[in-house]
Coordinates of C-alpha atoms and ligand atoms in Angstrom, one line a residue:
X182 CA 10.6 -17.1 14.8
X183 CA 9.1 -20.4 13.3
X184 CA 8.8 -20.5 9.6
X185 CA 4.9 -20.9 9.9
X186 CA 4.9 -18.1 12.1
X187 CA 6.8 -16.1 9.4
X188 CA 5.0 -17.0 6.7
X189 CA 1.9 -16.4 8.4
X190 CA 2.9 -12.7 9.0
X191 CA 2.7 -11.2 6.4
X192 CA 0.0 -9.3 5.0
X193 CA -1.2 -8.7 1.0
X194 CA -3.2 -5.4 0.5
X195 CA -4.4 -5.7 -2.9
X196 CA -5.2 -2.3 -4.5
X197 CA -7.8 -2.1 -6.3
X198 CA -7.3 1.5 -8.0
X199 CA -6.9 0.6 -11.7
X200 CA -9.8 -1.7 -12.1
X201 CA -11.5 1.6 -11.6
X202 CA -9.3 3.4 -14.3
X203 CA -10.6 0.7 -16.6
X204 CA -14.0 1.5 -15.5
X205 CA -13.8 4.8 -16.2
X206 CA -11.9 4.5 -19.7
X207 CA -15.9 3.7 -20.8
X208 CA -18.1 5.9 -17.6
X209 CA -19.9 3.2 -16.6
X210 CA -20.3 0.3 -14.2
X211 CA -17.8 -2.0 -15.5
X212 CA -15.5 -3.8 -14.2
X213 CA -16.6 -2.8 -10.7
X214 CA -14.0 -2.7 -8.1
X215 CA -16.2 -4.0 -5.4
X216 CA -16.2 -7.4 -7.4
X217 CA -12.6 -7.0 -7.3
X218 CA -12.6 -6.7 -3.6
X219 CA -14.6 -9.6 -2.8
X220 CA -12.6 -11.4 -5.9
X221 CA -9.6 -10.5 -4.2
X222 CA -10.6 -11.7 -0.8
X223 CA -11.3 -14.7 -1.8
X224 CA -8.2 -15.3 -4.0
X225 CA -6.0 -14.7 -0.1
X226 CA -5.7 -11.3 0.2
X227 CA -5.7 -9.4 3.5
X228 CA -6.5 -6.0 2.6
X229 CA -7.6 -3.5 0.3
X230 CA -6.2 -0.3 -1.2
X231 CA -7.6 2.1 -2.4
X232 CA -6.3 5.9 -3.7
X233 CA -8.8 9.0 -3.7
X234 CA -6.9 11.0 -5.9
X235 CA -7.8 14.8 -5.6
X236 CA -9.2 14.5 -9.0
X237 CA -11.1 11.2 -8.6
X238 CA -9.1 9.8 -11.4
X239 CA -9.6 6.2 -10.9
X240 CA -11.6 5.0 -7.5
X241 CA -14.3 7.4 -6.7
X242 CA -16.1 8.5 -3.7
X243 CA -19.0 6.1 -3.8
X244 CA -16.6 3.6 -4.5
X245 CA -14.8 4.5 -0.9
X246 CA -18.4 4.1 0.9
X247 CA -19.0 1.2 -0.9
X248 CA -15.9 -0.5 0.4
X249 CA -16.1 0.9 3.8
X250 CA -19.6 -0.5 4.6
X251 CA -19.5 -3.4 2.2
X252 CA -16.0 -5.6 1.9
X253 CA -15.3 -7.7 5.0
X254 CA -11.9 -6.9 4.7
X255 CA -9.5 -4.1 6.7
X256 CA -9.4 -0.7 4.3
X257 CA -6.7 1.1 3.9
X258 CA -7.3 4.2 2.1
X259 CA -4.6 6.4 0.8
X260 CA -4.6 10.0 0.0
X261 CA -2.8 13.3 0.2
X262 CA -2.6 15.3 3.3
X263 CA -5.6 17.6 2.6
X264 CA -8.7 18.8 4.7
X265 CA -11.3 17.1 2.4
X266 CA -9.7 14.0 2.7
X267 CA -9.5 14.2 6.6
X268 CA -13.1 15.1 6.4
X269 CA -13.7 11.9 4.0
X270 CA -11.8 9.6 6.1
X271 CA -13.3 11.0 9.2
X272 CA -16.4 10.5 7.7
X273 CA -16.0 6.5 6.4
X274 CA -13.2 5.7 8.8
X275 CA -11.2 2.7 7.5
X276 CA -8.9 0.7 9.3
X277 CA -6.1 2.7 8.5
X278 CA -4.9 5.9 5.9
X279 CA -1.9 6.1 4.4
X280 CA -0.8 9.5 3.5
X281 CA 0.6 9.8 0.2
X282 CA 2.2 12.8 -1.5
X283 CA 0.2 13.9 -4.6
X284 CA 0.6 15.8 -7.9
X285 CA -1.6 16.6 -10.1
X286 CA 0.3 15.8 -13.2
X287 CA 1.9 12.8 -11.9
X288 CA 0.9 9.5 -13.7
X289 CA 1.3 7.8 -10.0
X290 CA 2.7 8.4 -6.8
X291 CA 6.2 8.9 -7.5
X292 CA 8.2 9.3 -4.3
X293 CA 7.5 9.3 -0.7
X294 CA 5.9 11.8 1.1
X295 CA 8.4 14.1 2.6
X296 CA 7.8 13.6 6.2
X297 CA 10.3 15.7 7.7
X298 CA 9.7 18.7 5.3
X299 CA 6.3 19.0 6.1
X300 CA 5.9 18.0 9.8
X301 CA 3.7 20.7 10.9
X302 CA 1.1 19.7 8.5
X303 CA 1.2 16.8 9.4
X304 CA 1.6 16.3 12.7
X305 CA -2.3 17.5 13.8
X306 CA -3.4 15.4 10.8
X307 CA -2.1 12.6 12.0
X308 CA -3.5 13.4 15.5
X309 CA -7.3 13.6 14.3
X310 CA -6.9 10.6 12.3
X311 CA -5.3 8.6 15.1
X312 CA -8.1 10.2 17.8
X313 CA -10.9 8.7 15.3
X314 CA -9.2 5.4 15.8
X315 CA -7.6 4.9 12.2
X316 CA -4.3 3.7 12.2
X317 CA -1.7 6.2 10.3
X318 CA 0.7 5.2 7.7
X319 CA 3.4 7.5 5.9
X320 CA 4.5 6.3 2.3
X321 CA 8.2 7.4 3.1
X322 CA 11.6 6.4 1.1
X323 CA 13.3 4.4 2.5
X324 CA 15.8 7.2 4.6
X325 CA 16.5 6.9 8.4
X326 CA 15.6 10.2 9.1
X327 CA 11.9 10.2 7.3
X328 CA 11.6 7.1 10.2
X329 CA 12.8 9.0 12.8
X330 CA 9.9 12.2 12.0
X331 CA 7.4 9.5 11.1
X332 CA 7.9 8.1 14.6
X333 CA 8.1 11.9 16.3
X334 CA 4.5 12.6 14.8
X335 CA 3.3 9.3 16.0
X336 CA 2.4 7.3 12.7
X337 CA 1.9 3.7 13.4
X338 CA 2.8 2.2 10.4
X339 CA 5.5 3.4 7.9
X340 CA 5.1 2.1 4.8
X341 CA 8.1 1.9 2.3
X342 CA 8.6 3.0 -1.4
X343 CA 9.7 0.1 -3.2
X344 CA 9.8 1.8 -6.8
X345 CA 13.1 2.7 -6.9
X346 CA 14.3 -0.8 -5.9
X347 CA 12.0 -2.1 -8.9
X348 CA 13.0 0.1 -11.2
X349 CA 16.5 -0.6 -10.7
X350 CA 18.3 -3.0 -13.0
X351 CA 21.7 -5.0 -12.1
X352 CA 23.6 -4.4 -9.2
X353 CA 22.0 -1.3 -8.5
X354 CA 18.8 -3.1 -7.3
X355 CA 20.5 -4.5 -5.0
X356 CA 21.4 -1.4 -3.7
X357 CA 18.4 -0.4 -3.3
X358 CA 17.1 -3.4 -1.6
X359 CA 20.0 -3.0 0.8
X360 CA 18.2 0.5 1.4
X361 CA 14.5 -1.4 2.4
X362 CA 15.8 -3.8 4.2
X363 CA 17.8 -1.3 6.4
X364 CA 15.1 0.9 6.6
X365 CA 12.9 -1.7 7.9
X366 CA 14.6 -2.6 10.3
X367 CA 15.1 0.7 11.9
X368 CA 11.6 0.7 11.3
X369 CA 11.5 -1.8 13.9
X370 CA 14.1 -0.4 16.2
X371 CA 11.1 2.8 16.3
X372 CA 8.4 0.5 17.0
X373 CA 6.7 1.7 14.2
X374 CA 5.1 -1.6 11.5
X375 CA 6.8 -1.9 8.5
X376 CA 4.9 -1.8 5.2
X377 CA 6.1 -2.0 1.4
X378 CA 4.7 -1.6 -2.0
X379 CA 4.9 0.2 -5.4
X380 CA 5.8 -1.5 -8.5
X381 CA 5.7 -4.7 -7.7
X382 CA 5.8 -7.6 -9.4
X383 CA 5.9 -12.0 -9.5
X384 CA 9.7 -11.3 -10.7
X385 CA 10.3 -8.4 -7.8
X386 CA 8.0 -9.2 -5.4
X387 CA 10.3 -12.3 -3.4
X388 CA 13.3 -9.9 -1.7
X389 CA 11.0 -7.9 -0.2
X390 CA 9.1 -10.6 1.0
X391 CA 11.6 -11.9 2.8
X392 CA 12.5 -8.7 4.7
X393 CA 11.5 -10.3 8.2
X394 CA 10.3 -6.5 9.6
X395 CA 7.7 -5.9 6.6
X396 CA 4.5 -7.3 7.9
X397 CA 2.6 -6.4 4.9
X398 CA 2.4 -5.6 1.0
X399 CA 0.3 -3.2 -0.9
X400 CA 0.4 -4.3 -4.9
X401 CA -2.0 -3.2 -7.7
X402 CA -0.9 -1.9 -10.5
X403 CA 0.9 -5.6 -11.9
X404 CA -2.1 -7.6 -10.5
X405 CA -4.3 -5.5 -12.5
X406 CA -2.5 -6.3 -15.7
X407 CA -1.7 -9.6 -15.3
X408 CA -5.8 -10.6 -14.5
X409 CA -5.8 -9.8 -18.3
X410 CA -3.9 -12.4 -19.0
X411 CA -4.5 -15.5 -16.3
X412 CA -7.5 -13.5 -14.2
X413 CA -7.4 -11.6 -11.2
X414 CA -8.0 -14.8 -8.7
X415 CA -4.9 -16.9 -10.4
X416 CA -2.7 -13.5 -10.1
X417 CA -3.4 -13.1 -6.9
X418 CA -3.1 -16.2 -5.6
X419 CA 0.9 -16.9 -7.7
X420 CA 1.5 -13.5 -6.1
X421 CA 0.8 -14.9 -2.7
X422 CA 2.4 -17.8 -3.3
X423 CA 5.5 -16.1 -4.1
X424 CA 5.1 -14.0 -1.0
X425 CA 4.9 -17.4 1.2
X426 CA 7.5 -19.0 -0.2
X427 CA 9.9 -16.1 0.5
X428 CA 9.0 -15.7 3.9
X429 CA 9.3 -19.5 4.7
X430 CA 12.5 -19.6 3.3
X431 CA 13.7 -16.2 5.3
X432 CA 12.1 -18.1 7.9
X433 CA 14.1 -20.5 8.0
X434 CA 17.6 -18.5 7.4
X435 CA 16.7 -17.3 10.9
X436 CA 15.9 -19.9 12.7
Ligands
PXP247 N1 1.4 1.7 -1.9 C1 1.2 3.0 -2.1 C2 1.3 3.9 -0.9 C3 0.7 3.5 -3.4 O1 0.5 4.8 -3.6 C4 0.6 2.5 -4.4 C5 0.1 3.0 -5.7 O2 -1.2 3.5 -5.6 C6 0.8 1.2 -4.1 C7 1.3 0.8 -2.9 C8 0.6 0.1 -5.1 O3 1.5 0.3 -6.2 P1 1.3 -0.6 -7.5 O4 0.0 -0.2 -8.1 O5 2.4 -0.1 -8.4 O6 1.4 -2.0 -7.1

């Protein structure tokens, strides 16, 4: 694999979920997360993400339509496993869903969707998402056998948890990068495209980077802040930087 060729591989899905909590700290208009879109799109992002919580807590329907029919860019929409959900991704059908597990009294999505546990609900969920042409991801943990179901039910992408591996201090986040970089790639090994966010950050974001299987990265949450501070188009664009710069460098361990 060239080094441009490994660089140029990977994806950044910016998510755009708590410029809309900001939004709605006040009930109005402002800051609108389509701006954000387009502001992220130009700043070198690939994607956007965006999660319909069950109770609308940050992005809200409209704002789903709007990005659907209005951003240029791939959407990838994530949400729980629920019929109005199907019926709302049905309805605007973005590039792909990624189907997250959701509590109501969690402040975010705190572990992977238990893939195996709940295969039957899955499985035809997956079908009539897959039938309407969106591409299926599973925000799974990184464990072997949540790959091995994902694959079963026919997701296309898996998409890894990396909040325990950023939570982690010392030597037990290497640990759990050892577990994400495994994990992709038996990801691989499935034929299934490897995907990884959650907590990440300029000072986390480079060992997952250079996981040559993960072909893209969702991040919000630390963008979000950090626009305070330097602006959403200078985060972005450091953050992609970093992202680069890992992957040439993994690029060239493998050549
Ligand atoms: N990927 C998935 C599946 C998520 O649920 C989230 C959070 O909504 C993210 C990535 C982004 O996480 P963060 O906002 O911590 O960067």
């Amino acid at each position: 694999m060239s080094r441009l060729h490994a660089a140029g591989s990977l994806r950044l899905g910016v998510n755009i979920d708590h410029v809309a909590t900001i939004r709605n700290a006040r009930g109005g208009l402002h800051p609108d997360p389509l701006r954000a879109a387009r502001a992220a799109r130009d700043a070198g992002a690939d994607g956007i993400t965006a999660h319909l919580r069950e109770d609308r807590r940050h992005i809200s329907d409209l704002d789903i339509s709007r990005l659907a029919t209005e951003i240029d860019l791939p959407l990838n929409l994530e949400m729980a496993a629920t019929e109005e959900m199907l019926a709302i991704a049905l309805r605007h059908k973005p590039n792909a869903c990624c189907i997250v597990p959701e509590k109501r009294e969690e402040v975010t999505t705190e572990g992977g969707l238990d893939v195996a546990a709940h295969h039957r609900v899955l499985a035809p969920f997956i079908q009539r998402l897959k039938a309407a042409g969106i591409r299926v991801s599973l925000f799974v943990d990184p464990e072997t056998v949540q790959l091995a179901v994902a694959r079963a039910l026919g997701a296309d992408i898996v998409e890894l948890h990396t909040g325990a591996y950023c939570e982690a201090q010392g030597a037990g986040r290497q640990v759990e990068l050892d577990r994400l970089i495994a994990a992709a790639v038996e990801a691989e090994r499935l034929g299934l495209e490897c995907h990884a966010g959650h907590g990440l950050s300029f000072e986390t974001v480079a060992p997952v980077a250079a996981i040559p299987q993960v072909m893209e990265l969702n991040i919000g949450h630390f963008l979000v802040g950090e626009a305070i501070f330097s602006g959403l188009d200078r985060a972005i664009r450091r953050m992609r930087q970093l992202m680069n710069e890992a992957r040439g460098q993994a690029g060239l361990a493998t050549a």
